[in-house]
Coordinates of C-alpha atoms in Angstrom, one line a residue:
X1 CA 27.3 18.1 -15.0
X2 CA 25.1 18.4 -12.1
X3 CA 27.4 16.9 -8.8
X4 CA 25.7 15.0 -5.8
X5 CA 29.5 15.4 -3.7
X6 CA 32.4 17.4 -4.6
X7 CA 35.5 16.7 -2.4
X8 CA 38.0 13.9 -2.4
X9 CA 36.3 12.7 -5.5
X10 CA 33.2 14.3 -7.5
X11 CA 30.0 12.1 -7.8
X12 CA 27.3 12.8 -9.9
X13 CA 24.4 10.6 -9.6
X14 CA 22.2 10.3 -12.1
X15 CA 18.4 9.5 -11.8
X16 CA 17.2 6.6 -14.8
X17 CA 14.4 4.4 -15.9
X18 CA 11.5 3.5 -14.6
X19 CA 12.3 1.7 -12.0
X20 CA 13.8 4.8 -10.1
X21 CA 17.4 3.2 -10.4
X22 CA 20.6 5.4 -10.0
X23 CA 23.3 5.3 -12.2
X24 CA 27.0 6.7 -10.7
X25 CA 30.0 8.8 -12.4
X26 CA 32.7 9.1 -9.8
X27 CA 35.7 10.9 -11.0
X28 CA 39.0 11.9 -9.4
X29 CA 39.5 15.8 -9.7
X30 CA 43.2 15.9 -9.8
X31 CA 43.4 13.8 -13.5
X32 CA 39.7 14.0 -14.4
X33 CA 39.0 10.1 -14.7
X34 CA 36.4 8.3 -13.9
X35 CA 34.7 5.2 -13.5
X36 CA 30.7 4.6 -13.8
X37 CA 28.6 2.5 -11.5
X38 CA 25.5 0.8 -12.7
X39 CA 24.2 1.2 -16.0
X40 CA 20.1 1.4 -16.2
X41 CA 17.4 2.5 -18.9
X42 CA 17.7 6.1 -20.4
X43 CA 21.5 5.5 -20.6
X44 CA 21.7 8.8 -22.9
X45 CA 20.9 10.7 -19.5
X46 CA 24.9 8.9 -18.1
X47 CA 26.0 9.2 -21.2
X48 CA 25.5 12.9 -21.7
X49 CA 27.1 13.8 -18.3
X50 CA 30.6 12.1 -19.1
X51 CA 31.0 15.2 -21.2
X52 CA 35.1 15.6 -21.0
X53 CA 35.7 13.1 -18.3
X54 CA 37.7 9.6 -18.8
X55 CA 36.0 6.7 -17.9
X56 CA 38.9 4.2 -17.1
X57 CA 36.1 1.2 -15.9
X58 CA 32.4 0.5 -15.6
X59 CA 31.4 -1.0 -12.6
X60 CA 28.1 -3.0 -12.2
X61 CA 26.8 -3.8 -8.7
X62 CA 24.7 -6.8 -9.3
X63 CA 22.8 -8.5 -12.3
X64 CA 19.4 -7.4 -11.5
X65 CA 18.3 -6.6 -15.0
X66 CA 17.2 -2.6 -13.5
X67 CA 20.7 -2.3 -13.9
X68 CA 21.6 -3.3 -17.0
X69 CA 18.8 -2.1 -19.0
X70 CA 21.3 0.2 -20.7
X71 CA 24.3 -1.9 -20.7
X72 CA 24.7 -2.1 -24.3
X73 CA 24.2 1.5 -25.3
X74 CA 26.7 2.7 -22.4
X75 CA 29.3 -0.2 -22.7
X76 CA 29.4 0.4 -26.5
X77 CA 29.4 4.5 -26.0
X78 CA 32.1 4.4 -23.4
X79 CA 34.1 1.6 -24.7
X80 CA 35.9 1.1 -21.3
X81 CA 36.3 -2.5 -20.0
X82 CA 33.5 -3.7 -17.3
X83 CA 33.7 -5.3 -13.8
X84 CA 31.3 -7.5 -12.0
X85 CA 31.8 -9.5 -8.8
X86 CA 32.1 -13.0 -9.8
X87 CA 29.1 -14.7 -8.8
X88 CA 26.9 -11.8 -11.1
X89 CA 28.9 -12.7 -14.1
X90 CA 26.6 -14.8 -16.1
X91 CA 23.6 -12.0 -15.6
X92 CA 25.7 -9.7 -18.0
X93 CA 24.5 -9.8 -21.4
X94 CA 28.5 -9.9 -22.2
X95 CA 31.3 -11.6 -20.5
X96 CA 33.0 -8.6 -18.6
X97 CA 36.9 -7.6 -18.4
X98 CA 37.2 -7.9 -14.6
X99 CA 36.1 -10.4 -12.6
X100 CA 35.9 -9.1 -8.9
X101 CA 35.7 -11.7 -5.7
X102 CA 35.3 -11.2 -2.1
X103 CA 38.5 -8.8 -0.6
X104 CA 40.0 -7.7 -4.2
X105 CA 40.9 -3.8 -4.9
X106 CA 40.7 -2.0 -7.3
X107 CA 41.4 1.2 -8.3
X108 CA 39.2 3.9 -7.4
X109 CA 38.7 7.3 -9.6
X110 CA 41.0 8.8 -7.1
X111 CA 43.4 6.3 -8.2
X112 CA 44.3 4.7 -4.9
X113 CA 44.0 1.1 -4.0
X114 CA 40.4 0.9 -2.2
X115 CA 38.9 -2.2 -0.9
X116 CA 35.8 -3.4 -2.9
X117 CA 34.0 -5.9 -1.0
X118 CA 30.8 -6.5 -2.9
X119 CA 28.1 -7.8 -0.2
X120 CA 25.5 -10.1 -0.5
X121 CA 23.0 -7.2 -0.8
X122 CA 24.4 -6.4 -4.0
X123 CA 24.9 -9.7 -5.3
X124 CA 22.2 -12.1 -4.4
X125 CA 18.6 -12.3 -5.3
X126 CA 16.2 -10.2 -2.9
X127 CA 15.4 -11.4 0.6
X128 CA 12.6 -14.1 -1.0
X129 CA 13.0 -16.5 1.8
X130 CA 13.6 -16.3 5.2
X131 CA 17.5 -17.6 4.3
X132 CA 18.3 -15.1 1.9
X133 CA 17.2 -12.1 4.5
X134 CA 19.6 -13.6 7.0
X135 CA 22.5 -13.6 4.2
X136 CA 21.7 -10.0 3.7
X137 CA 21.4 -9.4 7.5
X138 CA 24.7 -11.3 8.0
X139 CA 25.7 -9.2 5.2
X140 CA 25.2 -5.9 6.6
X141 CA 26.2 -6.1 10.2
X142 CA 30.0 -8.4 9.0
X143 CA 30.6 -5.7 6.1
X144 CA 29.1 -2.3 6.1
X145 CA 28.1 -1.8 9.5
X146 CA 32.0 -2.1 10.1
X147 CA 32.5 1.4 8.8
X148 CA 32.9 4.4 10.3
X149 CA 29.8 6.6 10.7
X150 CA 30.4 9.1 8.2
X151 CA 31.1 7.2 5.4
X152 CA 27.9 8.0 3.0
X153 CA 26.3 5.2 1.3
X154 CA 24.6 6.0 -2.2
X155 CA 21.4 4.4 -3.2
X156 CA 20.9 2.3 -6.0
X157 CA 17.2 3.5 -6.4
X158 CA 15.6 6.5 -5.4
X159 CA 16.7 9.8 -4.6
X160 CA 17.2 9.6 -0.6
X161 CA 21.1 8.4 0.3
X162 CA 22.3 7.9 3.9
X163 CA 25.3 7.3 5.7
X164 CA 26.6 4.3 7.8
X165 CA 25.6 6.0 10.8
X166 CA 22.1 6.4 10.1
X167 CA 22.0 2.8 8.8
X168 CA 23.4 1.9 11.6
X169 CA 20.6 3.1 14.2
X170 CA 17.8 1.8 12.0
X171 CA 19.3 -1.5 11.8
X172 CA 19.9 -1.5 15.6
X173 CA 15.9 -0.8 16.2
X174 CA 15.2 -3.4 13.5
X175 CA 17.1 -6.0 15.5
X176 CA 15.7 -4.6 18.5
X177 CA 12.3 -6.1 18.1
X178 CA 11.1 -9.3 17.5
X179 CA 10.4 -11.2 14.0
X180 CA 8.6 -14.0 12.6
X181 CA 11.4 -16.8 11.7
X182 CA 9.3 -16.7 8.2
X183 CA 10.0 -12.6 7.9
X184 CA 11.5 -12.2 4.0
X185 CA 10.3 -9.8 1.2
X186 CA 10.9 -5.9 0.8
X187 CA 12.2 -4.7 4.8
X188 CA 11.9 -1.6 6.1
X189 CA 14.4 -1.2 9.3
X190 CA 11.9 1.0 11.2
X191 CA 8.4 -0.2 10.1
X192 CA 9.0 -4.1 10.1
X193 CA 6.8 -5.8 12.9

């Protein structure tokens, strides 16, 4: 298994589909389980690099259908119960085991109580309309711009990754500058006019 971190936890990210999506194994070093984090096409590339590790829960993000491309073939591979934030639920092809809202924990592959807050950037459609931007916007000042700057983030698509720090600045010179009240669609921080 190739890792992306090894330190308090090991993270390999895995590169699938055609739509450049990212699927996750975190797993805790000290018992070797794990939990996954998105499940996209090509799942034999995630499933190949759970080799020997325990996969106590399969987490999905949001119910774009990028990331559920390989739900099936992982879900029934893995056989470990899945966990969606409630207002994604009836995107899964399947009902899942855990239903997650707004401030509930669960446990992390370090096996520690961590918060799991899923934001509206994970869980509502993309910014199609000047209202949905400003959830998202909302979104990411109120919840992850809240943490401290070294926390890394981990892209669900593409192979660059950042931390809340560096989010932090280009959000601050997107904000900076004026916008149309109609602005919505695919934002960049720093090239948005």
């Amino acid at each position: 298994m190739t890792l992306h971190y090894d330190g308090e936890v090991k993270i390999a990210k895995i590169n699938m589909g055609p739509y450049d999506n990212n699927g996750y194994i975190v797993i805790c070093p000290d018992t070797n389980e794990g939990i996954i984090i998105d499940t996209p096409a090509e799942p034999e590339k995630l499933i190949n690099e759970v080799g020997d590790v325990q996969i106590k829960a399969i987490l999905i993000t949001h119910k774009h259908q990028d990331h559920l491309l390989g739900f099936a073939e992982i879900t029934g591979a893995i056989g470990a119960p899945v966990a969606v934030h409630a207002n994604d639920v009836d995107g899964l092809p399947r009902a899942p085991e855990t239903v997650l809202n707004d401030g509930d924990t669960i446990l992390s592959a370090t096996c520690k109580p961590r918060p799991f807050t899923p934001p509206a950037i994970l869980r509502e459609p993309l910014a199609t309309c000047p209202e949905a931007l400003q959830q998202i916007l909302n979104s990411v000042s109120g919840k992850l711009l809240t943490l401290p700057d070294e926390v890394a983030v981990y892209a669900g698509h593409g192979a660059v990754d950042t931390t809340i720090g560096e989010a932090r600045r280009r959000y601050q010179v997107f904000t900076s500058k004026s916008h149309s009240p109609d602005l919505c669609g695919d934002i960049d921080w720093l090239e948005t006019e």
